[in-house]
Coordinates of C-alpha atoms and ligand atoms in Angstrom, one line a residue:
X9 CA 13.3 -37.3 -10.5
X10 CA 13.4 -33.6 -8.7
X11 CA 10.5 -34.6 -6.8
X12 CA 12.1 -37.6 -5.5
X13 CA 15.4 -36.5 -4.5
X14 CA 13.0 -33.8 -2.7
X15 CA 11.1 -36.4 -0.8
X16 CA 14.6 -37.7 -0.5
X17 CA 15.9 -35.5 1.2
X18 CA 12.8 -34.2 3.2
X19 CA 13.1 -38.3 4.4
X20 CA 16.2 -37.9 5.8
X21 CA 15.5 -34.3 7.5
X22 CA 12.9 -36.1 9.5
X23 CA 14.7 -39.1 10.3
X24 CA 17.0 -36.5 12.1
X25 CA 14.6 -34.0 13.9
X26 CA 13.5 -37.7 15.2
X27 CA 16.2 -37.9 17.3
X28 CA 15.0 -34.3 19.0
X29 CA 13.0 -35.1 22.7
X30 CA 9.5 -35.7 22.6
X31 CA 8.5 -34.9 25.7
X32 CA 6.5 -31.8 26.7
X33 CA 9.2 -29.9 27.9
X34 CA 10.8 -29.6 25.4
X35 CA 8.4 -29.3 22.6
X36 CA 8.8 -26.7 20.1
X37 CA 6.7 -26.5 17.0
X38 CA 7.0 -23.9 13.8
X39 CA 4.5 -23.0 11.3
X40 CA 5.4 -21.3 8.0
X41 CA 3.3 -19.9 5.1
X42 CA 4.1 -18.1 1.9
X43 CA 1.3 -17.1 0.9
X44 CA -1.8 -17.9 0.5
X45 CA -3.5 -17.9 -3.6
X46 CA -4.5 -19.4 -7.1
X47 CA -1.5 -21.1 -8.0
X48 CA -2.7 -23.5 -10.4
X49 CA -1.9 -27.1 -10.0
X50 CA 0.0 -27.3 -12.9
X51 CA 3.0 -25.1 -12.8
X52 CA 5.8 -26.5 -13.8
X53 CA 7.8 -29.0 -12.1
X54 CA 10.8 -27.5 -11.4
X55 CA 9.1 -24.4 -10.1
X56 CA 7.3 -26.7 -7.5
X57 CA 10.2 -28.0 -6.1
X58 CA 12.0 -25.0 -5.6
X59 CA 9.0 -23.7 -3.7
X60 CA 8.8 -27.1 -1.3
X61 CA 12.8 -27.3 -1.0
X62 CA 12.7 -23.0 0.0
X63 CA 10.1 -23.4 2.7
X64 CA 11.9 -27.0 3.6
X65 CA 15.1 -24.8 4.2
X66 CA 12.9 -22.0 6.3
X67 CA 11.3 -25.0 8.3
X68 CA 15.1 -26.1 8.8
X69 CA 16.6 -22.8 9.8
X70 CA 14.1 -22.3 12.4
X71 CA 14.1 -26.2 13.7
X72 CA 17.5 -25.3 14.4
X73 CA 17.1 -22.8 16.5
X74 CA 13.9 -24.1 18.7
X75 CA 16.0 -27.3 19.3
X76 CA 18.8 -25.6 20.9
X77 CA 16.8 -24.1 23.4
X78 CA 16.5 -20.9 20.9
X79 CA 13.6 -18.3 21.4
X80 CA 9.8 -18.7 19.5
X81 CA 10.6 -14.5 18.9
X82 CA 14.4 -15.6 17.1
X83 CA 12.9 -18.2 15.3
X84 CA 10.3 -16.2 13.7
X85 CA 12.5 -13.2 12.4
X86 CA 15.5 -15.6 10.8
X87 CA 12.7 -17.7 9.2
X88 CA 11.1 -14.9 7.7
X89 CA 14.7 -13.3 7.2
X90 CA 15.4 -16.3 4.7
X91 CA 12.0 -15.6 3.0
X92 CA 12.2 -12.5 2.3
X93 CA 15.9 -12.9 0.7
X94 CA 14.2 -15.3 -1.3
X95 CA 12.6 -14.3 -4.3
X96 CA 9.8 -16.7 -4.9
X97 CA 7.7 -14.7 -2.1
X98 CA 6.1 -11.4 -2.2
X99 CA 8.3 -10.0 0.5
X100 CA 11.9 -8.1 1.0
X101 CA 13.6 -9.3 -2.3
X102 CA 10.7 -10.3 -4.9
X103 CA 8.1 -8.0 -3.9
X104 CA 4.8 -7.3 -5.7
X105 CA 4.9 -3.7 -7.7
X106 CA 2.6 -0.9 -6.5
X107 CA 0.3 0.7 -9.4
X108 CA 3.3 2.9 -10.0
X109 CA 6.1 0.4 -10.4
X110 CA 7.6 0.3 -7.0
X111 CA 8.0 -1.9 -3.8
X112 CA 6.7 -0.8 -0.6
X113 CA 6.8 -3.3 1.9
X114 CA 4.8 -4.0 5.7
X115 CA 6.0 -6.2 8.5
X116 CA 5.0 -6.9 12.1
X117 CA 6.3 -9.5 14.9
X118 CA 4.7 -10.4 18.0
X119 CA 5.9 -11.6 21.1
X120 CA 3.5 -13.5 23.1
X121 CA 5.2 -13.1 26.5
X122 CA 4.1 -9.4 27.3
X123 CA 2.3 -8.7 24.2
X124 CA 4.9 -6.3 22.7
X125 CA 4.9 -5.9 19.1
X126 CA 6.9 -4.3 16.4
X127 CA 5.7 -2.8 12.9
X128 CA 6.8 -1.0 10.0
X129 CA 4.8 0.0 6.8
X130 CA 5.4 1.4 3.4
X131 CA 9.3 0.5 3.5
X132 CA 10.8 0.5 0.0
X133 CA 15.0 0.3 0.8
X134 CA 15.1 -2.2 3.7
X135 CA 16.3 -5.7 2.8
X136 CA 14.7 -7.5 5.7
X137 CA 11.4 -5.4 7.2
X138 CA 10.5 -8.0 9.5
X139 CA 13.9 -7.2 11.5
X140 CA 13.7 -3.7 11.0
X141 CA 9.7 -4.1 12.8
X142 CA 11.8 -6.3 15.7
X143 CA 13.7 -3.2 16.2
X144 CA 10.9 -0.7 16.6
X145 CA 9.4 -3.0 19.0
X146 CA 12.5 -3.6 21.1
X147 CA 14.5 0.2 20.6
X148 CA 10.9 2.2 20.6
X149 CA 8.6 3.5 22.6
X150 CA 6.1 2.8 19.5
X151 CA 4.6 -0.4 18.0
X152 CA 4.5 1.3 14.9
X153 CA 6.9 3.4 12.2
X154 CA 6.2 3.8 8.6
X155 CA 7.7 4.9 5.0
X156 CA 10.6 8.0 5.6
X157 CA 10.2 7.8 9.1
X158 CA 11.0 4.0 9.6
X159 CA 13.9 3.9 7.5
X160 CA 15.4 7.2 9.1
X161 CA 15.2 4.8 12.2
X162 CA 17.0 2.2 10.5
X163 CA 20.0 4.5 9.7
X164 CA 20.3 5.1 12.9
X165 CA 20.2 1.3 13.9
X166 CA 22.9 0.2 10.9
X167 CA 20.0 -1.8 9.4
X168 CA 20.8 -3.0 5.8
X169 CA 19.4 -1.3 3.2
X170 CA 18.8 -2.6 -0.5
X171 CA 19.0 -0.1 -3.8
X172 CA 16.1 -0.4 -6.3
X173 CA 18.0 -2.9 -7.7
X174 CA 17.7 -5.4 -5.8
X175 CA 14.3 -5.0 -5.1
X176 CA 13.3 -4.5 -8.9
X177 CA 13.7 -8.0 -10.1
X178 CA 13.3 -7.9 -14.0
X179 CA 10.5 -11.2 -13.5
X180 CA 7.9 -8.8 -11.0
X181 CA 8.6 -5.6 -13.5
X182 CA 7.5 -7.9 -16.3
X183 CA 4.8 -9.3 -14.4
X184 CA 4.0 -6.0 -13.3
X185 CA 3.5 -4.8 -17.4
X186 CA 1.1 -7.7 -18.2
X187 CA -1.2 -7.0 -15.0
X188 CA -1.3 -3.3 -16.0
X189 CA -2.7 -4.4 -19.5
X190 CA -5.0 -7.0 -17.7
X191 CA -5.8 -5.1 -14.3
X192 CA -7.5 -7.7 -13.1
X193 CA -5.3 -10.0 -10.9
X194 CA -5.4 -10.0 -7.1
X195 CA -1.7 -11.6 -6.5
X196 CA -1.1 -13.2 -2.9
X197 CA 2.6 -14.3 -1.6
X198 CA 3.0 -13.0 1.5
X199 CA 5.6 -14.7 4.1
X200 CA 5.0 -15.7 7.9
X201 CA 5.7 -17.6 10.8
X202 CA 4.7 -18.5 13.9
X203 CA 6.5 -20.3 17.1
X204 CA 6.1 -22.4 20.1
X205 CA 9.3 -22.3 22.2
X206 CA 10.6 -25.1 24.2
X207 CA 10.1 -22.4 27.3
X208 CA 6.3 -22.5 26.3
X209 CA 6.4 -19.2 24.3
X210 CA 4.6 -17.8 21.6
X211 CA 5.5 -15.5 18.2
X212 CA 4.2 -14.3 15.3
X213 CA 5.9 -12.3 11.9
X214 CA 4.4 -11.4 9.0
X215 CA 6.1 -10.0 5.8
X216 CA 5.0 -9.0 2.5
X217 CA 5.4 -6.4 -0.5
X218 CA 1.1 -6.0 0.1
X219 CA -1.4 -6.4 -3.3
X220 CA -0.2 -6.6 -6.6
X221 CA -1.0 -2.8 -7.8
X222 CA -1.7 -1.1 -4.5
X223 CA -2.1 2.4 -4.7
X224 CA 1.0 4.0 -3.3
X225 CA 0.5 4.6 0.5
X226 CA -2.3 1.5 1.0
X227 CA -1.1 -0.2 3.9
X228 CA -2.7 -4.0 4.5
X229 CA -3.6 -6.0 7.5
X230 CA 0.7 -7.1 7.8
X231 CA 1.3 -4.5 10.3
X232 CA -1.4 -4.0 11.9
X233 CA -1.5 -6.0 15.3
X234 CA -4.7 -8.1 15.4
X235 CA -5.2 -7.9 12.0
X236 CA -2.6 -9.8 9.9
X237 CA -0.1 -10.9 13.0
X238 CA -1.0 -11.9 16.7
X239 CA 0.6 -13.7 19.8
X240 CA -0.1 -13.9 23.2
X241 CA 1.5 -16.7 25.7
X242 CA -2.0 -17.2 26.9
X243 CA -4.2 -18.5 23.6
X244 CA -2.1 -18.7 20.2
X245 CA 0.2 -17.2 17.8
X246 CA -1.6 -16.6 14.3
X247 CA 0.0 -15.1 10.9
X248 CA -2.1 -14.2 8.2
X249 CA -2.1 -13.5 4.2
X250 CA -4.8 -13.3 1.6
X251 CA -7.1 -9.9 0.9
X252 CA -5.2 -7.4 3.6
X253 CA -8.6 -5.1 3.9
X254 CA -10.6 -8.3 4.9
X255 CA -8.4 -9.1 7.6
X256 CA -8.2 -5.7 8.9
X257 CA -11.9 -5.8 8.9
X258 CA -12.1 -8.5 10.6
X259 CA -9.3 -8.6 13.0
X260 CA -8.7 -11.8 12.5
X261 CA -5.8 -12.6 13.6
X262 CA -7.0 -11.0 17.6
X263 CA -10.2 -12.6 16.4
X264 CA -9.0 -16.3 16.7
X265 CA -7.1 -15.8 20.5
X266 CA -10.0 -14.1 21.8
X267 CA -12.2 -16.7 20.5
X268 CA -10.2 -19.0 22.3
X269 CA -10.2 -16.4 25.6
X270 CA -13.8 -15.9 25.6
X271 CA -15.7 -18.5 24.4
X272 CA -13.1 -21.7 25.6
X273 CA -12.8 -23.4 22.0
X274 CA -10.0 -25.0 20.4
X275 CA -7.7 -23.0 18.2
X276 CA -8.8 -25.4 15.2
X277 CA -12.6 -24.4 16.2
X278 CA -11.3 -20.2 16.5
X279 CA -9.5 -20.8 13.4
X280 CA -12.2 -22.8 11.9
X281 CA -15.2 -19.8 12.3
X282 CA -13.1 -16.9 10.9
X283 CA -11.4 -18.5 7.9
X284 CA -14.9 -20.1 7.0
X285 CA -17.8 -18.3 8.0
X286 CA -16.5 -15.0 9.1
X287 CA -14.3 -14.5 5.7
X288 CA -15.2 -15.5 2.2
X289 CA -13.9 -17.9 0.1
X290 CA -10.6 -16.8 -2.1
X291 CA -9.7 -13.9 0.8
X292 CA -6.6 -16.3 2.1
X293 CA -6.0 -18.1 5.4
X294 CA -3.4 -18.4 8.4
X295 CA -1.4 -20.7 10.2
X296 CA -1.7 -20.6 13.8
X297 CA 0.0 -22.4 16.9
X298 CA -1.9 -22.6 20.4
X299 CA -0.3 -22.9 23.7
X300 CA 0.3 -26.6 23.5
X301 CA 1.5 -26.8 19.9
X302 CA -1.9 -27.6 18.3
X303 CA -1.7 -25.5 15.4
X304 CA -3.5 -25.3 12.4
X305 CA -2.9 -24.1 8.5
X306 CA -6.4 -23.3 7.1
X307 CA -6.9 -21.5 4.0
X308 CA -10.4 -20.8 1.6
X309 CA -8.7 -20.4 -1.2
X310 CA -7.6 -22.6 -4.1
X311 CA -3.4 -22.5 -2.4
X312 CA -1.0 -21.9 0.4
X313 CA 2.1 -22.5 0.5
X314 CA 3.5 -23.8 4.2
X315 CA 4.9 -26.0 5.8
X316 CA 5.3 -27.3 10.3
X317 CA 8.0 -28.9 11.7
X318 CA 8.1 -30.1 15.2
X319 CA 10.3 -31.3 18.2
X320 CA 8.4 -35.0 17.3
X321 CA 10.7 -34.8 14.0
X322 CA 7.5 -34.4 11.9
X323 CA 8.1 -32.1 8.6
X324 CA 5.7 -31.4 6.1
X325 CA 5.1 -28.4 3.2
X326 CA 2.5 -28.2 1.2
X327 CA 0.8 -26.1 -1.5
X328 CA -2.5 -27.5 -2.3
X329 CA -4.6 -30.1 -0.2
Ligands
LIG417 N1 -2.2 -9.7 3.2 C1 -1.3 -9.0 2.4 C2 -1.8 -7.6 2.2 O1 -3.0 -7.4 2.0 C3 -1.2 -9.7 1.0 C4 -0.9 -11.2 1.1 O2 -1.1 -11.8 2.1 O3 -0.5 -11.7 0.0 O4 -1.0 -6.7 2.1

């Protein structure tokens, strides 16, 4: 019954993004993933459709803004902004626990107009990380802040801040105490997005409370430019999430636009060689837009939630294949 009134409702979200022009002028298209993992195809019911209906709402929040003429950069942050205050992800409220007990969180955005980017890393009191990286990119010098240093920075800018607890959420700290008996699990939830603009331009964000058990300090591919989160006006926007030291050693995010720059293939091809033969299966996958709203979700591992929606009025999420 859930499921329907889901599919219900998604119906009737499409029937009105149909209405949006088609016409390449003023095409806008957003990708969204949150995270990319094992969840087994069995989880219960109700769970499923509060993760289709969240990333529904995220696809909605950001349609609304890329169909009133909105920025690809805006629509990015507020998408991630409502993931992140959403506790099913591992990002802002809902984080993953370091080996310790505690949240520290990375972000990065992208703007694919001038290259500028924005970043902050080991972040443990700021409720949205993704806006407080939007602010480093546009009140900095720096691409770059992290830990004490970032959130001094916020002070200054009146950025909100959230105590321990409302990051501590009683569900991770009990998940936390099972993994430290097992030790074994390599948990994936990261948020993203990534934007086409109706004035042709290109963004990327990338949120996420990092691995399940970090060591304090470890910082994953999230922040770093190239790595986890890439745009540039002239190939694609690309948000990652999966194993954060694969991507970093990879550069794949950089990986897939100069593929594109270089070599003259698609985005699906670019997307295509990194995902399958330069990672390995179960390291994760991205969602990526190109220039002319191809874009592509592609993951090597068993899950992803995500979801597109586009100025053609076509919606869909998805967790499994
Ligand atoms: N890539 C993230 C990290 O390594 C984790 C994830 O995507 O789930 O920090």
């Amino acid at each position: 019954m859930k499921n329907f009134i889901l599919l219900f409702t998604i119906l009737i979200l499409v029937s009105t993004v149909n209405t949006l022009p088609s016409d390449n002028k003023n095409k806008f298209v957003l990708v969204i993933h949150g995270g990319a993992g094992a969840t087994p195809r069995d989880i219960p019911e109700e769970l499923q459709s509060q993760y289709l209906k969240s990333l529904t709402e995220a696809l909605i929040i950001g349609k609304n803004i890329l169909s009133n003429g909105g920025t690809a950069l805006d629509a990015v942050e507020k998408v991630v902004n409502y993931l992140e205050d959403n506790q099913l992800f591992n990002a802002g409220r809902g984080s993953v626990l370091t080996s310790e007990g505690k949240v520290e969180m990375d972000a990065a955005i992208m703007d694919g107009i001038d290259l500028s980017a924005g970043a902050v890393a080991g972040v443990n009191k700021i409720k949205n990380p993704i806006s407080l990286a939007r602010l480093v990119m546009q009140k900095t010098p720096h691409v770059m802040l992290i830990s004490n240093g970032a959130e001094n920075f916020a002070k200054e800018m009146n950025v909100e801040f959230g105590d321990s607890s409302y990051f501590l959420l009683d569900s991770q700290i009990d998940k936390w105490r099972d993994i430290k008996k097992k030790m074994n699990e390599n948990k994936k939830g990261t948020v993203g997005a990534v934007a086409l603009d109706v004035n042709g331009n290109l963004a990327a964000a990338t949120s996420t409370g990092g691995m399940m058990m970090k060591r304090p300090g470890r910082v994953g591919d999230v922040p770093i430019i190239g790595a986890g989160t890439y745009a540039n006006n002239q190939t694609c926007a690309v948000s990652a999430t999966g194993w954060g030291e694969k991507f970093i050693r990879n550069n794949v995010a950089v990986s897939i636009s100069k593929l594109m720059e270089y070599k003259g293939v698609s985005l699906k091809t670019a997307v295509n060689e990194l995902i399958n033969n330069i990672l390995q299966p179960n390291d994760g996958g991205v969602i990526a837009i190109d220039k002319d709203g191809n874009y592509s979700m592609m993951y090597n591992t068993k899950s992803m939630f995500r979801g597109v929606i586009n100025s053609d009025g076509f919606l869909e999420v998805k967790i499994w294949e």
